CSV table of C-alpha atoms in Angstrom, one decimal:
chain,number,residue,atom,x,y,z
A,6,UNK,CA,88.6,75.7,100.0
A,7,UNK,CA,85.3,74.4,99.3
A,8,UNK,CA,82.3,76.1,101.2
A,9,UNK,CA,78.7,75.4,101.3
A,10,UNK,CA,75.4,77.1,101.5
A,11,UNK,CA,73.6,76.1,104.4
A,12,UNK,CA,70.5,76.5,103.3
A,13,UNK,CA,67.8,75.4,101.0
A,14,UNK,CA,67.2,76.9,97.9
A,15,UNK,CA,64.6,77.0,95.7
A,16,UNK,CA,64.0,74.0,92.8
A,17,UNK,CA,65.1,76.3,90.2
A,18,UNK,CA,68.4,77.4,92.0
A,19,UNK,CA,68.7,74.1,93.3
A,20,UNK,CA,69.9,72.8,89.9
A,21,UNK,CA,72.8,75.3,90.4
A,22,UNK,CA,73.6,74.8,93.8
A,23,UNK,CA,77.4,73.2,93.0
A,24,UNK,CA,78.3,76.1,90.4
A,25,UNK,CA,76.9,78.9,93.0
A,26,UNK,CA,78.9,76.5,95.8
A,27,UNK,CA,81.9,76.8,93.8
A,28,UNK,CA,81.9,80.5,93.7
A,29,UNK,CA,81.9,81.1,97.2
A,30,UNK,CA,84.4,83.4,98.7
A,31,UNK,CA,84.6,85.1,102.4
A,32,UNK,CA,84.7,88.2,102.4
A,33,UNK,CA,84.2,91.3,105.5
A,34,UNK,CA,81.2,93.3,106.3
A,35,UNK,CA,81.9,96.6,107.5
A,36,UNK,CA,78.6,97.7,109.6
A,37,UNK,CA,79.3,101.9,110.3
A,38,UNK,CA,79.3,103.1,114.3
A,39,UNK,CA,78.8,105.7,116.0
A,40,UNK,CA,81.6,108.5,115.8
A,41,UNK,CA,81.8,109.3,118.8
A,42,UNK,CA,85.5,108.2,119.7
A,43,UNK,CA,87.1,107.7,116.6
A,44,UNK,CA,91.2,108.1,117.1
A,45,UNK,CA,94.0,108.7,115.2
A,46,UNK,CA,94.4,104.9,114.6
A,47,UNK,CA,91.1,103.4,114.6
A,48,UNK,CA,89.2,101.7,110.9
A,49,UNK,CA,86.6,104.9,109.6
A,50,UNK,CA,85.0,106.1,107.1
A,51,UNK,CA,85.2,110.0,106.7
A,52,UNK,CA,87.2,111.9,109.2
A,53,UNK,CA,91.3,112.9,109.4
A,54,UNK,CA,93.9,109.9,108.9
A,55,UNK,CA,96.5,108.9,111.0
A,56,UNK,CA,99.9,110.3,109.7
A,57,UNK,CA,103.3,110.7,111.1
A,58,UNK,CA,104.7,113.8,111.3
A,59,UNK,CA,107.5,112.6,108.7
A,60,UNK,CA,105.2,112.2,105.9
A,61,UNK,CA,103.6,114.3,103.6
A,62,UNK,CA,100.1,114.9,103.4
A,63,UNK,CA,98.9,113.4,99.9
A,64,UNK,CA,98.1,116.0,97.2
A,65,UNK,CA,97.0,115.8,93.8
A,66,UNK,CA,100.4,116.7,90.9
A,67,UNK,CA,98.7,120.0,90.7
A,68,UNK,CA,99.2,120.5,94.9
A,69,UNK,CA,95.2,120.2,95.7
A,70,UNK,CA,94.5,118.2,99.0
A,71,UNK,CA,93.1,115.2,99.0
A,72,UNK,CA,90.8,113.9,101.4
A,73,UNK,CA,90.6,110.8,103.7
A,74,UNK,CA,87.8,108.3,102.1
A,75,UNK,CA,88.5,105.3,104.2
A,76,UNK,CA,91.1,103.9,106.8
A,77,UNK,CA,91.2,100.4,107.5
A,78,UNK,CA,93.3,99.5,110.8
A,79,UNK,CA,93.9,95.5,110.1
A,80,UNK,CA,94.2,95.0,113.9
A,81,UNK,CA,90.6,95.4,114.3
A,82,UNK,CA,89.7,92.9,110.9
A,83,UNK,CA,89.1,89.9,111.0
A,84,UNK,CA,91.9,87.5,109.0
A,85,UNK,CA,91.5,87.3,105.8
A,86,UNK,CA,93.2,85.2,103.4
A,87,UNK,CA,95.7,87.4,100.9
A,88,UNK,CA,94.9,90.4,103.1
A,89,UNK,CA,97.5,92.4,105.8
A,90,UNK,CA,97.2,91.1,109.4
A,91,UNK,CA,98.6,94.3,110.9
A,92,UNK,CA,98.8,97.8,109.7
A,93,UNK,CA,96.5,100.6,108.3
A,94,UNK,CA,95.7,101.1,104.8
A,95,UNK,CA,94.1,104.5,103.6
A,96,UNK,CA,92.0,105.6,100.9
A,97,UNK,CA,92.6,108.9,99.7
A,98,UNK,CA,90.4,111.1,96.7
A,99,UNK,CA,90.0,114.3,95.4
A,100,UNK,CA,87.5,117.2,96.0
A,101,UNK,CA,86.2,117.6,92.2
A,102,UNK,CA,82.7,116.6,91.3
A,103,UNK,CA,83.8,113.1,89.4
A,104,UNK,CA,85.6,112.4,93.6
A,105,UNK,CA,89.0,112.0,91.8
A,106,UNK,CA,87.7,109.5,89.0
A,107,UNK,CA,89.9,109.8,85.5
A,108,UNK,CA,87.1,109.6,82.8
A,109,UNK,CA,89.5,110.5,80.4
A,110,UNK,CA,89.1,108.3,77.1
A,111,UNK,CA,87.1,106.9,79.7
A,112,UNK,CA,86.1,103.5,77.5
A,113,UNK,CA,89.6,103.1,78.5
A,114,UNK,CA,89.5,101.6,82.1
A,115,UNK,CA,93.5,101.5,82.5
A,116,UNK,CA,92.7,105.0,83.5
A,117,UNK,CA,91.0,104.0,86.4
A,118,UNK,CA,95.0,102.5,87.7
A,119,UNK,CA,96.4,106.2,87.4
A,120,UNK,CA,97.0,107.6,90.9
A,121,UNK,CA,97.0,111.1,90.5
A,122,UNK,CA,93.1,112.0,92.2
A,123,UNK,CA,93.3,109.3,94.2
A,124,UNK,CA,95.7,107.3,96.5
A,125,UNK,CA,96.2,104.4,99.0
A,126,UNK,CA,98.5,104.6,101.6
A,127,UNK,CA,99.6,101.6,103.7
A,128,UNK,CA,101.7,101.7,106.9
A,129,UNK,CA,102.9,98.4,108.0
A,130,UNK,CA,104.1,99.6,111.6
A,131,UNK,CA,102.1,102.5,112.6
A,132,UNK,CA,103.4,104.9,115.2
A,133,UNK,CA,101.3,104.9,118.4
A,134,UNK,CA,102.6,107.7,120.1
A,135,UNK,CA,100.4,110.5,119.7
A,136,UNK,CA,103.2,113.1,120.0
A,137,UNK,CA,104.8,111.5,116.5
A,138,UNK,CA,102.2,112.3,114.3
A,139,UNK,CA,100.0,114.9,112.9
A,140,UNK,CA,97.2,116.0,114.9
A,141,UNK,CA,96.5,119.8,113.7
A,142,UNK,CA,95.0,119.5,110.4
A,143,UNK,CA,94.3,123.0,109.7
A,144,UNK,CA,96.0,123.8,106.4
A,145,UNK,CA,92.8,121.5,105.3
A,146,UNK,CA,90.1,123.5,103.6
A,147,UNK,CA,86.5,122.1,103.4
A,148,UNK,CA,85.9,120.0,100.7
A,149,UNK,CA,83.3,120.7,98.3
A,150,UNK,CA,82.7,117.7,96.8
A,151,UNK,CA,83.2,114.6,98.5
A,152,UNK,CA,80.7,111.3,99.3
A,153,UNK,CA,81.4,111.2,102.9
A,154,UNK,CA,79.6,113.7,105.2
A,155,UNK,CA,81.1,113.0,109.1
A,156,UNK,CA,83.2,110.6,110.7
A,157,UNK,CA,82.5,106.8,112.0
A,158,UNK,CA,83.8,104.0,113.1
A,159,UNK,CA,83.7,100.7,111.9
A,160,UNK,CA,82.8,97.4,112.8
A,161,UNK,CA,83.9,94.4,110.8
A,162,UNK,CA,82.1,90.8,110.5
A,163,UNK,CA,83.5,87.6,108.7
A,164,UNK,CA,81.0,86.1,106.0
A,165,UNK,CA,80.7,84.4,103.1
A,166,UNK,CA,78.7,84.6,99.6
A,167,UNK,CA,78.7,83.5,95.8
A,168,UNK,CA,79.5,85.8,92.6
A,169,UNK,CA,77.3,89.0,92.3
A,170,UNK,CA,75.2,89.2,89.1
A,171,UNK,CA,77.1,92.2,87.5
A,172,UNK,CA,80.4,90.8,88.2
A,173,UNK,CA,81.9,90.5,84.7
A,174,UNK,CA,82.3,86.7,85.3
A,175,UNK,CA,79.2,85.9,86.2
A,176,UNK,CA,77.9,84.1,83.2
A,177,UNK,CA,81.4,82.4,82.4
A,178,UNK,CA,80.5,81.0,85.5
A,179,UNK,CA,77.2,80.1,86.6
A,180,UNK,CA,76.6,79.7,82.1
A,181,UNK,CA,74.2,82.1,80.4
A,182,UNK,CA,71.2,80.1,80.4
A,183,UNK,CA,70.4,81.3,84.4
A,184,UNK,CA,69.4,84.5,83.1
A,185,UNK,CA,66.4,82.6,82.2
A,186,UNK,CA,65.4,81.9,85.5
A,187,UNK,CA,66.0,85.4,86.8
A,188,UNK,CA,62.9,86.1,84.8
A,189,UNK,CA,61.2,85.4,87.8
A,190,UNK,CA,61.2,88.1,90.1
A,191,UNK,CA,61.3,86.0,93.1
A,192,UNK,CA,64.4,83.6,91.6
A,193,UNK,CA,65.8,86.9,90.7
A,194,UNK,CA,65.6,88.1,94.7
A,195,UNK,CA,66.2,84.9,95.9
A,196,UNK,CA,69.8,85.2,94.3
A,197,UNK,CA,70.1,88.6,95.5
A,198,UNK,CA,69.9,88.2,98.8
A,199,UNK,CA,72.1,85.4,98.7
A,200,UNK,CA,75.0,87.1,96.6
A,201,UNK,CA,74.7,89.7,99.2
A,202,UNK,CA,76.6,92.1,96.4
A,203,UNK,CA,75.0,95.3,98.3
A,204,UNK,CA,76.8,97.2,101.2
A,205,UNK,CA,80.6,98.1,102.6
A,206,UNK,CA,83.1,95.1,102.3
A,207,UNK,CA,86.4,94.2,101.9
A,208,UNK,CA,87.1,91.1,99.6
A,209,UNK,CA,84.1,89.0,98.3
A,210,UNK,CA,82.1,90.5,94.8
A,211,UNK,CA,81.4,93.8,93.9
A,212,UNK,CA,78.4,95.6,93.2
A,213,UNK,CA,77.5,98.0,90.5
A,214,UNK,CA,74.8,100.2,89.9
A,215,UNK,CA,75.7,100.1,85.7
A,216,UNK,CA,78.6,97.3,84.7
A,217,UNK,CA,82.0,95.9,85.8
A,218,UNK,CA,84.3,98.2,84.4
A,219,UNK,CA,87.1,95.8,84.6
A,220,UNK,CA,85.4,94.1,81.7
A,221,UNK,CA,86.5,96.8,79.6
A,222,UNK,CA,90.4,96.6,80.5
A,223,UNK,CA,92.4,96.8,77.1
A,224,UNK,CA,92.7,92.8,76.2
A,225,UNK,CA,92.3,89.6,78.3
A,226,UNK,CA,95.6,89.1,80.1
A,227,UNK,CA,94.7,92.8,82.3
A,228,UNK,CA,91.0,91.7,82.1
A,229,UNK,CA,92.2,89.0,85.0
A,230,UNK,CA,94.2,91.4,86.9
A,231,UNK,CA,92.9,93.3,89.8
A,232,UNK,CA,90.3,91.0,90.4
A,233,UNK,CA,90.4,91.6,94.4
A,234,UNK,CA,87.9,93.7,95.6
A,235,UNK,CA,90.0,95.9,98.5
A,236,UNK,CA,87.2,98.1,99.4
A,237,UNK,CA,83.9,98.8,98.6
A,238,UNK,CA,82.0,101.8,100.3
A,239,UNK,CA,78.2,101.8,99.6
A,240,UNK,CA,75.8,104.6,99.6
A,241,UNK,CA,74.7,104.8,103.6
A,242,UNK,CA,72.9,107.4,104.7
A,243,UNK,CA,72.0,107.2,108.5
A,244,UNK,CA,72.1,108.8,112.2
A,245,UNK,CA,75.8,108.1,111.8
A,246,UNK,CA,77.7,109.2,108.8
A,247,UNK,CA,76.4,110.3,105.6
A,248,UNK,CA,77.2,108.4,102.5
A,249,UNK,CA,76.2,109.3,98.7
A,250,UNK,CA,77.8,108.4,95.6
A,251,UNK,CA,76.3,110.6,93.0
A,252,UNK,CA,72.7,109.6,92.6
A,253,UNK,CA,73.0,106.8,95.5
A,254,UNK,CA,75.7,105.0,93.6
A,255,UNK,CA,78.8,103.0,95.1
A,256,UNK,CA,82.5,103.2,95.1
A,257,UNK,CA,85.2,100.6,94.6
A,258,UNK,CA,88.9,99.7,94.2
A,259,UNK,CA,90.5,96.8,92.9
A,260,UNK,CA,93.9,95.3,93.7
A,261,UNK,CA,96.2,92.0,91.4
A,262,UNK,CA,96.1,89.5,94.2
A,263,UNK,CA,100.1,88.9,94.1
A,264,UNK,CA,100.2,92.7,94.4
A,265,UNK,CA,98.3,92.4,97.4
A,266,UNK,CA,100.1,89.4,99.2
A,267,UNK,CA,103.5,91.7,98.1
A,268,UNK,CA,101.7,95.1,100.3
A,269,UNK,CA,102.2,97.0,96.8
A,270,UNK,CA,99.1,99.2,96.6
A,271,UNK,CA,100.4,101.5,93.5
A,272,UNK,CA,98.5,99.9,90.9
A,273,UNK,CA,95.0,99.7,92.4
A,274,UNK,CA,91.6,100.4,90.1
A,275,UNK,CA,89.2,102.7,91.4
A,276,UNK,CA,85.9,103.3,90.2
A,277,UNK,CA,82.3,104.4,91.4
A,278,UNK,CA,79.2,104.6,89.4
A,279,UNK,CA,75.4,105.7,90.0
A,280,UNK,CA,71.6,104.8,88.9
């Protein structure tokens, strides 16, 4: 599909307009709420998942907890293309002071796939009778370390943006000589604010506070893989819920497209970096 800023843009930009154009993809904000009725079922961001009694709690292979990032309930999110209709999906990390990222041989970023600190956990049909899943989460301890302080809600918008500037495709394809322009400080947060890179999402570009660590995947053919930003969760630190990645960094995972359109979450890439 073929979408369309609908606005002007500056002369300098202007000469890009059809390669920014052509970059467009929709994508879903996630604004945080107020926590104060935040169910079993419901999207959030911190807090205890919904679980049946029938499954067992995720752990790391050494039997350490892990800890509820994010849960996205797609009843409540808008469609989007590629992405479930129905069902939750969870996010799941450790409590160690990398928040379940595998840095080792870390110029590796196949590491990044390995599910052992972190997992995601998608249930098609959830359960909505309270008495059929676990409510008494007490064999949890505290975590330690961990970028999500509290419990929110979630609310969800449909919008639509071109490629970041640190996605690794960027200059493949807007072409290198835009950097030029960017020169300018006020081309540079004209684009910005267009690319809207910044903030929670599902779908659409990532943001980075360093580089695109899929650029470092071992050769070309994985380099193209796990293009799909699944979630990203920003630093947010508010009246709400307190979010901070490192030194106010961001988080993100990565999904293969057909792997997503197949409900396979067990290769996903995870990463989050800081200033």
């Amino acid at each position: 599909m073929n979408y369309k800023l609908e606005f002007p843009l500056s002369p300098e930009l202007e000469n890009y307009r059809c390669r920014i154009e052509a970059t467009i993809k929709p994508y879903i904000e996630i604004q945080t709420q107020n926590n104060d009725e935040v169910n079993w079922w419901q999207s959030k961001f911190g807090g205890l998942p919904y679980l049946p009694k029938s499954f067992e709690y995720p752990k790391t292979p050494d039997g350490k907890y892990l800890f509820l990032l994010a849960q996205l309930n797609f009843d409540e999110i808008p469609p989007l293309d590629g992405f479930p209709d129905r069902g939750i999906l969870q996010f799941y990390i450790a409590d160690d002071d990398l928040y379940g990222l595998n840095l080792d041989n870390s110029a590796n970023a196949d590491n990044h796939t390995i599910e052992d600190k972190f997992k995601i956990i998608y249930f098609p049909q959830p359960d909505f009778q309270v008495e059929n899943i676990i409510t008494n989460y007490d064999f949890l301890p505290e975590p330690e370390y961990f970028p999500v302080h509290g419990c929110c809600n979630l609310q969800f918008t449909k919008k639509y943006a071109p490629i970041s500037t640190n996605d690794y495709q960027f200059t493949e394809l807007l072409g290198g000589e835009i950097h030029e322009l960017f020169m300018n400080q006020e081309i540079w947060d004209e684009y910005l604010e267009i690319s809207q890179s910044v903030g929670h999402k599902i779908g659409g570009y990532p943001d980075f506070t360093q580089e695109d660590v899929r650029k470092y995947r071992s050769n070309s053919e994985q380099k193209h893989k796990l293009d799909i930003l699944l979630l990203q969760m920003d630093t947010d630190c508010n009246e709400t819920v307190d979010i901070m990645w490192g030194d106010t960094g961001v988080g993100n995972f990565f999904i293969d497209e057909s792997a997503l359109r197949e409900l396979d979450f067990s290769e996903v890439l995870y990463n989050w970096d800081c200033a």
